[in-house]
């Protein structure tokens, strides 16, 4: 059985549904090379006209942040409210700002 | 990631209770992972094995329109299997491992696909009843707690919405057709009605895997609740086109507004689950045969890509 | 007479699309892996859709209340005018690829020419079809390269299929009075005009795949005139079963 379980590499698929919009992750496909990955992504994830552009990336090339680091990574930005426009006090009657 | 100190277990449960989604790199109990793999792979296998009974009629579809619809529908089933394998792979199990579990009987698939498709109306009945039952379950799973599973289900539900309608359209056409067509449609109804009710699984009082599934919000509604939803929406559809419900005990309870049905034959259900349905061996043998016949193709593709590097 | 020629020409195009689509659809759930299974189904759907549009046009030309389904489901073997190539069986994945390779290389060139047809309906069908054909050819050539350069087994299997199906390729370039008449009127091309192009695609790809161009020069003819291999009878008896068994039913 082991020789019959030779599966191809896993690739992550990102689809842009309309020009101007970002590419969004939709899932993955198996493929042994980049051309096959692109075609498989097309055949599987754009059957209903969902796409105007496809990105494929080998899953192994993606690094994801570790949720255990979330406090360190993301909490420090919570109190930097001066990055938000609503932080600033504008004089009464000021317009177009 | 699975780590199970009490503290992390509590945080995990808190997040679930607050309605947060769990993502692949989050910390969660190993049991959660196991339960998900079992449920998602079973779901994926069901989609893939489900290609066979319908595939049985592709070459005999009676019009060019019907052939395209059926082909596109079976292709969707394959695609949905693929989305679910994809989602399960985020838990660190490979597709080939899941396929191995299917082929060795360690993983199950929905018993409904162990019934044969004997006439063209069976294609209508599968779309209308089997996909109809599946959709009730799948809609509820869009809110399942594991992110990749939930996203796959959202995509699947969007695509599935035409499946049930095309099935009901076939049944309607046949009930409005010749005597022979009506006979086929009723025959299909007689054979698929009860098995499709069994698709929701045992009664809640007798459902071994439900405890944690609810606590962890993998499963959102109980077997009996979902089954009742299906019964209530399907019986009027059957009556509308003149089909007889193959259950002499069914009736509408005026007080509750729900339909009540006769006794489900759980002995048959268990028989089919345990491998003694009409097509169990045929379905698995088909899968093994073509998976093995494809081995040289996959090997060639891998060998070629190695040479390119 | 002219209308008759066009009718027969359209039927030939439609039959090629339908029979190849039917062959490919047989393979649903039998692919070497799920992704390729879906890819092959997509190609099958393109062809069956194309057949439907072409039959619909043919039925209109005939003006006798026939529908596209009458043409697909109620004609006998002898009235089917597809190439022998497209009715050949799915022996294994190599056969499927080899058949598709020979056919798609031809199909791309043909439909590209048909986009320029003076017959507007045919030209507009071709404009939609050529996009599909280009994808089929790209997908198939990639597989020829992979299998040819893959393992000893894949190379051997594909060479076998390439050799076995070669004898059916000559028919694609057979030109009879219908073709000549239509090409004279700029409705359809003379296939001989792009034969060298076709051969170039085939030999270049085979070279890149480290496979040999078959040397056997004996060519089988007949499909275009209703003389088929035994395959077609089985394809039709399966495909037409319900329409033939219940002639009064609508589906």
XYZ file of C-alpha atoms in Angstrom:
657
model
C 0.000 0.000 0.000
C 2.816 2.421 0.836
C 3.908 2.935 -2.782
C 0.338 3.777 -3.704
C 0.203 6.529 -1.134
C 2.650 8.732 -2.990
C 0.842 12.021 -2.712
C 1.930 15.234 -4.377
C 3.012 18.395 -2.569
C 0.474 20.707 -0.939
C 0.068 24.272 -2.266
C -1.971 27.099 -0.778
C -4.305 28.901 -3.155
C -5.241 32.600 -3.156
C -7.880 33.983 -5.483
C -8.635 37.532 -6.501
C -12.314 37.688 -7.312
C -12.279 41.070 -9.056
C -9.488 43.352 -10.157
C -8.800 45.894 -7.454
C -9.608 43.472 -4.635
C -6.995 41.582 -2.591
C -6.114 37.944 -3.198
C -7.847 35.857 -0.554
C -6.856 32.440 0.739
C -9.391 29.819 -0.378
C -7.796 26.463 0.425
C -5.143 24.170 -0.960
C -4.433 21.716 -3.778
C -2.015 18.884 -4.383
C 0.412 19.245 -7.303
C 3.911 18.156 -8.224
C 4.986 21.363 -9.946
C 4.047 25.010 -10.261
C 2.206 24.669 -13.563
C 0.104 21.824 -12.214
C -0.585 23.757 -9.019
C -1.840 26.704 -11.049
C -4.060 24.550 -13.251
C -5.432 22.565 -10.332
C -6.222 25.767 -8.473
C -8.049 26.998 -11.576
C -9.969 23.762 -12.031
C -10.958 23.484 -8.383
C -11.421 27.003 -7.054
C -12.724 28.988 -10.049
C -15.458 26.718 -11.411
C -18.105 29.402 -10.956
C -16.297 32.414 -12.307
C -14.883 33.281 -8.888
C -11.530 34.450 -10.137
C -9.624 37.017 -12.147
C -6.224 36.060 -10.759
C -4.664 33.129 -8.902
C -1.649 32.884 -6.603
C -0.259 29.501 -5.553
C 2.422 29.042 -2.896
C 3.979 25.833 -1.565
C 2.497 25.363 1.897
C 5.971 24.771 3.314
C 7.005 28.266 2.213
C 4.434 29.917 4.455
C 5.423 30.927 7.972
C 2.645 31.588 10.410
C 2.972 33.473 13.687
C 2.680 31.430 16.844
C -0.516 32.109 18.810
C 1.543 31.745 22.022
C 3.311 34.948 20.974
C 0.053 36.794 20.461
C 0.311 38.863 23.665
C 3.793 39.998 22.790
C 3.025 40.584 19.136
C -0.346 42.217 19.170
C -1.291 43.586 22.589
C 1.316 46.407 22.645
C -0.468 48.185 19.820
C -3.747 48.299 21.701
C -2.912 51.448 23.697
C -1.365 53.419 20.848
C -4.603 55.184 20.214
C -2.831 58.251 18.853
C -2.613 56.266 15.613
C -6.345 56.671 15.200
C -7.829 59.835 13.710
C -10.482 60.016 16.423
C -7.752 60.610 19.029
C -7.383 64.238 17.984
C -9.546 67.121 19.096
C -10.601 69.437 16.304
C -11.962 72.951 16.886
C -15.677 73.371 16.524
C -16.651 74.162 12.940
C -13.510 72.751 11.307
C -14.416 71.186 8.010
C -12.899 68.791 5.492
C -10.365 67.409 7.995
C -0.824 22.470 18.379
C -2.060 20.273 21.156
C -1.004 20.853 24.712
C -3.243 19.939 27.562
C -2.325 21.529 30.851
C -5.428 22.484 32.815
C -4.817 26.187 32.350
C -4.636 26.034 28.553
C -7.613 23.706 28.498
C -9.631 26.304 30.374
C -8.591 29.100 28.024
C -9.532 26.908 25.107
C -12.993 26.269 26.503
C -13.454 29.957 27.316
C -12.666 30.912 23.760
C -15.118 28.333 22.447
C -17.796 29.564 24.835
C -17.288 33.130 23.647
C -17.930 31.977 20.101
C -14.341 32.404 18.910
C -13.003 30.275 16.095
C -10.059 27.963 16.683
C -7.251 28.161 14.129
C -4.625 25.523 13.209
C -1.780 26.935 15.306
C -3.878 27.572 18.396
C -3.559 25.405 21.470
C -6.300 22.828 21.759
C -6.826 19.425 23.388
C -5.671 16.389 21.483
C -9.189 14.999 21.749
C -10.509 18.041 19.889
C -8.029 17.364 17.087
C -8.934 13.674 16.958
C -12.621 14.373 16.917
C -12.214 16.907 14.101
C -10.062 14.597 12.007
C -12.573 11.801 12.428
C -15.536 13.972 11.513
C -13.904 15.944 8.703
C -12.280 12.959 7.033
C -15.524 11.007 7.266
C -17.260 13.951 5.659
C -14.587 14.200 2.929
C -14.729 10.459 2.240
C -18.518 10.673 1.966
C -18.245 13.324 -0.735
C -15.685 11.295 -2.662
C -17.423 7.919 -2.347
C -20.665 9.736 -3.149
C -19.312 10.376 -6.641
C -19.791 6.698 -7.473
C -23.556 6.084 -7.206
C -24.245 9.208 -9.255
C -21.351 8.520 -11.591
C -23.148 5.294 -12.406
C -25.584 7.339 -14.532
C -23.374 9.937 -16.241
C -22.972 7.960 -19.433
C -26.726 7.226 -19.507
C -28.052 10.689 -18.635
C -31.080 11.152 -20.897
C -30.379 14.639 -22.290
C -27.371 16.829 -22.940
C -28.634 19.245 -20.320
C -29.037 16.461 -17.749
C -25.588 15.116 -18.545
C -23.924 18.472 -17.951
C -25.830 19.079 -14.734
C -24.985 15.650 -13.367
C -21.351 15.895 -14.360
C -21.018 19.346 -12.796
C -22.725 18.106 -9.665
C -20.481 15.078 -9.242
C -17.521 17.310 -9.901
C -18.733 19.517 -7.052
C -18.830 16.474 -4.757
C -15.203 15.785 -5.642
C -14.382 19.424 -5.047
C -16.094 19.366 -1.670
C -14.172 16.266 -0.701
C -11.063 18.158 -1.647
C -11.967 21.270 0.404
C -12.531 19.043 3.416
C -9.307 17.060 2.955
C -7.607 20.439 2.667
C -9.138 21.631 5.919
C -8.266 18.378 7.696
C -4.663 18.616 6.472
C -4.283 21.780 8.560
C -4.467 19.469 11.587
C -1.307 17.674 10.517
C -2.762 14.588 8.877
C -1.975 13.960 5.193
C -4.546 13.163 2.548
C -2.813 9.882 1.788
C -3.106 8.901 5.454
C -6.820 9.667 5.375
C -7.247 7.712 2.155
C -5.409 4.827 3.743
C -7.819 4.904 6.689
C -10.748 4.871 4.298
C -9.433 1.969 2.279
C -8.588 -0.123 5.336
C -11.962 0.528 6.944
C -10.558 2.572 9.835
C -12.412 5.653 8.652
C -16.055 5.602 7.698
C -18.152 7.427 5.148
C -21.867 8.075 5.035
C -23.762 4.792 4.763
C -26.190 6.253 2.280
C -23.710 5.724 -0.534
C -23.811 1.986 0.005
C -27.179 1.895 -1.711
C -27.337 1.345 -5.482
C -28.691 3.736 -8.134
C -31.081 1.567 -10.143
C -33.038 3.947 -12.328
C -32.721 7.546 -13.516
C -35.065 8.821 -10.802
C -32.446 7.729 -8.278
C -30.384 10.668 -9.525
C -33.331 12.907 -8.691
C -33.799 11.256 -5.309
C -30.128 11.620 -4.389
C -30.125 15.319 -5.210
C -33.414 16.014 -3.530
C -33.329 13.694 -0.493
C -29.687 12.822 0.132
C -28.261 16.255 -0.649
C -31.303 17.778 0.993
C -30.515 15.926 4.202
C -26.817 16.724 3.884
C -27.530 20.435 3.450
C -29.546 20.598 6.682
C -26.493 19.251 8.462
C -23.991 21.343 6.523
C -25.770 24.636 7.060
C -25.504 24.023 10.758
C -21.800 23.175 10.400
C -20.975 26.558 8.890
C -20.783 27.741 12.500
C -18.553 24.910 13.652
C -15.743 26.071 15.938
C -12.726 25.040 13.850
C -11.918 27.878 11.431
C -10.728 25.912 8.366
C -13.680 23.498 8.697
C -16.134 26.345 9.012
C -14.705 28.149 5.975
C -14.838 24.955 3.902
C -18.468 24.460 4.936
C -19.398 28.009 3.937
C -17.940 27.396 0.503
C -19.613 24.003 0.243
C -23.041 25.304 1.228
C -22.808 28.046 -1.372
C -22.068 25.512 -4.078
C -24.498 22.844 -2.871
C -27.518 25.040 -3.189
C -28.181 23.955 -6.768
C -27.861 20.244 -5.984
C -31.119 19.820 -4.179
C -33.031 21.910 -6.684
C -31.770 19.903 -9.660
C -32.805 16.701 -7.873
C -36.297 17.958 -7.149
C -36.584 19.147 -10.740
C -35.856 15.620 -11.983
C -38.449 14.146 -9.607
C -41.020 16.732 -10.689
C -40.429 16.093 -14.372
C -40.780 12.361 -13.870
C -43.955 12.647 -11.809
C -45.424 14.754 -14.620
C -44.201 12.278 -17.226
C -45.288 8.864 -18.494
C -46.555 6.046 -16.263
C -43.166 4.413 -16.474
C -41.446 7.577 -15.301
C -43.867 7.947 -12.385
C -43.197 4.356 -11.440
C -39.448 4.999 -11.449
C -39.866 8.126 -9.333
C -41.994 6.380 -6.706
C -39.617 3.421 -6.680
C -36.709 5.785 -6.039
C -38.702 7.523 -3.291
C -39.451 4.152 -1.673
C -35.810 3.144 -1.640
C -34.198 6.480 -0.618
C -36.669 7.919 1.908
C -35.716 5.853 4.931
C -31.974 5.746 4.276
C -31.955 9.535 3.951
C -33.636 9.833 7.370
C -30.953 7.545 8.769
C -28.267 9.898 7.459
C -28.748 12.078 10.538
C -27.480 9.225 12.704
C -28.945 7.506 15.763
C -31.533 9.147 18.013
C -30.067 11.635 20.490
C -30.752 9.210 23.323
C -28.439 6.760 21.607
C -25.687 8.916 20.106
C -22.250 7.982 21.467
C -20.091 10.770 19.983
C -22.123 13.811 20.845
C -20.930 14.925 24.305
C -17.686 16.745 23.566
C -18.831 17.625 20.071
C -21.406 19.971 21.555
C -19.185 21.270 24.322
C -16.575 22.189 21.735
C -19.137 23.450 19.269
C -17.905 21.115 16.549
C -21.463 19.982 16.244
C -24.127 22.632 16.680
C -27.472 20.839 16.571
C -28.541 17.335 17.563
C -29.338 14.462 15.187
C -33.040 14.482 16.031
C -33.417 18.247 15.710
C -31.806 18.199 12.284
C -33.772 15.148 11.167
C -37.032 16.830 12.156
C -36.130 19.945 10.157
C -35.561 17.759 7.119
C -38.795 15.814 7.562
C -40.843 18.975 7.976
C -39.575 20.589 4.817
C -39.455 17.469 2.650
C -42.847 15.836 3.171
C -44.788 18.789 1.707
C -42.418 18.807 -1.291
C -43.114 15.104 -1.881
C -46.872 15.545 -1.614
C -46.818 18.561 -3.932
C -45.609 16.497 -6.870
C -47.764 13.478 -6.041
C -45.254 11.154 -4.413
C -46.423 8.800 -1.690
C -44.473 8.796 1.584
C -43.445 5.172 2.107
C -44.490 5.263 5.767
C -48.024 4.268 6.740
C -47.610 5.869 10.171
C -46.558 9.372 9.188
C -48.897 12.215 10.152
C -48.937 15.920 10.776
C -49.264 16.799 14.433
C -51.571 19.810 14.296
C -50.571 20.968 17.769
C -46.820 21.080 17.246
C -46.930 21.762 13.523
C -44.379 18.995 13.029
C -44.686 15.791 11.062
C -44.376 12.567 13.022
C -43.025 9.466 11.357
C -43.062 5.720 11.918
C -40.238 3.709 13.425
C -36.833 3.864 11.751
C -35.340 0.443 11.050
C -32.088 0.788 12.977
C -31.203 -2.813 12.357
C -30.835 -2.031 8.670
C -28.828 1.086 9.525
C -26.418 -0.909 11.683
C -26.121 -3.612 9.058
C -25.110 -1.128 6.406
C -22.688 0.653 8.759
C -21.110 -2.673 9.596
C -20.351 -3.417 5.984
C -23.423 -5.343 4.886
C -25.121 -2.770 2.710
C -25.796 -3.591 -0.933
C -22.689 -1.781 -2.244
C -20.163 -1.457 0.613
C -17.537 -3.671 -0.950
C -18.115 -2.344 -4.452
C -17.590 1.277 -3.341
C -14.335 0.629 -1.492
C -13.005 -1.695 -4.190
C -13.679 0.973 -6.803
C -11.770 3.514 -4.734
C -8.828 1.173 -4.175
C -8.729 0.084 -7.807
C -8.490 3.572 -9.272
C -6.260 4.877 -6.526
C -3.833 2.041 -7.268
C -4.137 2.476 -11.003
C -3.244 6.137 -10.527
C -0.083 5.316 -8.576
C 2.182 5.308 -11.635
C 0.831 8.709 -12.693
C 1.547 10.272 -9.316
C 4.980 8.647 -9.256
C 5.753 9.999 -12.708
C 4.684 13.510 -11.706
C 6.866 13.376 -8.597
C 9.820 11.940 -10.514
C 9.531 14.668 -13.130
C 9.413 17.428 -10.529
C 12.511 15.979 -8.807
C 14.406 16.060 -12.076
C 13.519 19.724 -12.510
C 15.051 20.731 -9.169
C -26.763 21.861 -51.301
C -24.656 24.460 -49.530
C -26.883 24.230 -46.482
C -26.561 20.458 -46.580
C -22.797 20.735 -46.605
C -22.822 23.074 -43.649
C -25.237 20.807 -41.772
C -22.996 17.810 -42.236
C -19.933 19.811 -41.283
C -21.556 21.018 -38.060
C -22.665 17.476 -37.239
C -19.078 16.292 -37.617
C -17.868 18.993 -35.247
C -20.649 18.227 -32.773
C -20.099 14.476 -32.871
C -16.406 14.888 -32.146
C -17.229 17.073 -29.165
C -19.960 14.793 -27.850
C -18.149 11.478 -28.217
C -14.923 12.778 -26.703
C -16.948 14.410 -23.927
C -18.741 11.124 -23.320
C -15.453 9.222 -23.198
C -13.955 11.680 -20.717
C -17.067 11.647 -18.566
C -16.763 7.863 -18.220
C -13.660 8.577 -16.220
C -15.334 10.653 -13.517
C -14.315 9.249 -10.077
C -11.542 7.208 -11.716
C -8.789 9.838 -11.935
C -5.235 9.264 -10.641
C -5.917 11.828 -7.895
C -8.792 14.096 -7.041
C -7.430 17.256 -8.660
C -6.868 15.603 -12.033
C -10.255 13.907 -11.793
C -11.861 17.347 -11.611
C -9.628 18.695 -14.367
C -10.742 15.937 -16.727
C -14.387 16.521 -15.817
C -13.945 20.180 -16.685
C -12.721 19.214 -20.139
C -15.644 16.803 -20.555
C -18.075 19.579 -19.605
C -16.531 21.926 -22.169
C -17.068 19.367 -24.910
C -20.617 18.403 -23.990
C -21.563 22.060 -23.765
C -19.988 22.640 -27.160
C -21.843 19.657 -28.640
C -25.120 21.046 -27.328
C -24.579 24.410 -28.990
C -23.489 22.834 -32.266
C -26.403 20.368 -32.375
C -28.726 23.206 -31.651
C -27.363 25.075 -34.660
C -27.520 21.962 -36.852
C -31.143 21.398 -35.859
C -31.968 24.964 -36.844
C -30.292 24.510 -40.225
C -32.376 21.420 -40.815
C -35.548 23.222 -39.940
C -37.563 20.073 -39.189
C -38.407 20.534 -35.497
C -35.589 18.332 -34.308
C -33.913 19.268 -31.049
C -30.289 19.010 -30.023
C -31.228 15.923 -28.008
C -32.864 14.266 -31.010
C -29.583 14.637 -32.823
C -27.537 13.318 -29.937
C -29.847 10.534 -28.828
C -31.816 9.337 -31.817
C -29.219 8.855 -34.531
C -27.633 5.489 -35.356
C -23.944 4.613 -35.576
C -23.870 5.115 -39.300
C -25.160 8.667 -38.928
C -22.472 9.584 -36.418
C -19.617 11.377 -38.167
C -16.921 11.746 -35.499
C -13.268 10.838 -35.933
C -12.316 7.281 -35.019
C -9.745 8.832 -32.671
C -12.254 10.286 -30.209
C -14.203 7.048 -29.760
C -11.122 5.055 -28.713
C -11.374 3.659 -25.185
C -9.814 4.988 -21.954
C -7.309 2.135 -21.649
C -5.313 3.991 -19.009
C -4.316 7.554 -18.161
C -1.645 7.475 -20.890
C -4.283 6.714 -23.534
C -6.481 9.492 -22.247
C -3.591 11.943 -22.479
C -2.368 10.711 -25.876
C -5.865 10.889 -27.393
C -6.367 14.355 -25.949
C -2.942 15.458 -27.150
C -3.541 14.495 -30.779
C -7.059 15.854 -30.742
C -6.466 19.110 -28.864
C -3.477 20.031 -31.025
C -5.835 19.703 -34.003
C -8.844 21.253 -32.279
C -6.930 24.442 -31.386
C -5.821 25.005 -34.948
C -9.237 24.195 -36.370
C -11.274 26.371 -34.031
C -8.806 29.192 -34.377
C -9.531 29.174 -38.106
C -13.259 28.810 -37.492
C -13.302 32.072 -35.533
C -12.793 33.693 -38.942
C -15.667 31.814 -40.576
C -18.013 33.769 -42.806
C -20.821 31.899 -41.102
C -21.489 34.140 -38.123
C -22.993 31.505 -35.856
C -20.096 29.162 -36.417
C -17.610 31.977 -35.863
C -19.219 32.950 -32.587
C -19.303 29.341 -31.361
C -15.627 29.072 -32.301
C -14.712 32.243 -30.419
C -16.030 30.767 -27.214
C -14.637 27.305 -27.911
C -11.110 28.326 -28.781
C -10.515 29.555 -25.228
C -11.454 26.134 -23.899
C -9.375 24.380 -26.551
C -6.275 26.384 -25.672
C -6.589 25.377 -22.044
C -7.115 21.707 -22.933
C -3.966 21.716 -25.032
C -1.856 23.450 -22.389
C -3.039 21.063 -19.702
C -2.439 18.047 -21.920
C 1.003 19.051 -23.204
C 2.146 19.526 -19.607
C 1.104 15.951 -18.891
C 2.843 14.620 -22.009
C 6.057 16.272 -20.808
C 5.628 14.954 -17.267
C 4.865 11.381 -18.259
C 7.569 11.288 -20.938
C 10.183 12.564 -18.506
C 8.744 10.861 -15.419
C 9.512 7.220 -14.669
C 10.426 4.360 -17.010
C 6.903 3.072 -16.597
C 5.199 6.340 -17.465
C 7.458 6.846 -20.463
C 6.748 3.343 -21.695
C 2.987 3.638 -21.200
C 2.727 6.969 -22.948
C 4.899 5.866 -25.866
C 2.608 2.844 -26.241
C -0.486 4.978 -26.352
C 1.106 7.521 -28.696
C 2.029 4.687 -31.065
C -1.334 2.908 -30.837
C -3.443 5.986 -31.534
C -1.240 7.411 -34.291
C -3.098 5.476 -36.976
C -6.265 7.487 -36.213
C -4.675 10.894 -36.737
C -4.680 10.869 -40.536
C -8.454 11.128 -40.613
C -8.341 14.586 -39.060
C -6.781 15.901 -42.256
C -8.919 14.016 -44.744
C -10.741 16.561 -46.911
C -13.786 15.659 -48.969
C -16.121 17.686 -51.152
C -17.934 19.099 -48.164
C -14.739 20.501 -46.702
C -13.488 21.791 -50.012
C -16.772 23.459 -50.791
C -16.955 25.147 -47.397
C -13.355 26.238 -47.525
C -13.878 27.703 -50.980
C -16.666 29.815 -49.472
C -14.567 30.796 -46.430
C -16.927 29.052 -44.046
C -14.424 26.491 -42.828
C -10.682 26.054 -43.303
C -8.981 23.384 -45.348
C -7.410 21.265 -42.627
C -4.468 20.460 -44.860
C -3.435 24.102 -44.561
C -2.563 23.607 -40.895
C -1.372 20.025 -40.997
C 2.284 21.115 -40.867
C 1.476 23.252 -37.851
C -0.149 20.323 -36.115
C 2.777 18.053 -36.867
C 5.103 20.680 -35.514
C 3.236 20.846 -32.175
C 3.226 17.077 -31.972
C 6.869 16.517 -32.833
C 8.187 19.395 -30.713
C 6.220 18.222 -27.689
C 7.234 14.605 -28.155
C 10.838 15.702 -28.417
C 10.546 17.687 -25.165
C 8.981 14.612 -23.626
C 11.864 12.425 -24.894
C 9.336 10.329 -26.813
C 9.483 9.127 -30.396
C 7.250 10.328 -33.178
C 5.529 7.186 -34.506
C 6.862 5.980 -37.828
C 3.957 3.817 -38.916
C 2.374 5.565 -41.861
C -0.759 3.436 -42.209
C -3.830 5.533 -41.438
C -7.370 4.397 -40.639
C -10.294 6.307 -42.113
C -14.058 5.987 -41.912
C -15.507 7.811 -38.908
C -16.252 10.988 -40.841
C -18.432 8.941 -43.163
C -20.158 6.796 -40.558
C -17.851 3.773 -40.697
C -16.707 3.306 -37.136
C -14.730 1.012 -34.866
C -16.751 -1.312 -32.635
C -16.371 1.218 -29.838
C -19.053 3.580 -31.067
C -21.913 1.096 -30.918
C -21.239 0.526 -27.233
C -20.921 4.221 -26.515
C -24.259 4.933 -28.174
C -26.160 1.995 -26.726
C -25.237 3.232 -23.272
C -25.686 6.916 -23.976
C -28.998 6.566 -25.810
C -30.537 3.906 -23.581
C -33.241 5.965 -21.871
C -34.244 7.946 -24.939
C -34.532 4.756 -26.965
C -36.252 2.648 -24.295
C -38.867 5.307 -23.505
C -39.387 7.184 -26.774
C -42.442 9.044 -25.495
C -40.883 10.371 -22.337
C -39.409 13.797 -21.832
C -36.594 14.163 -19.328
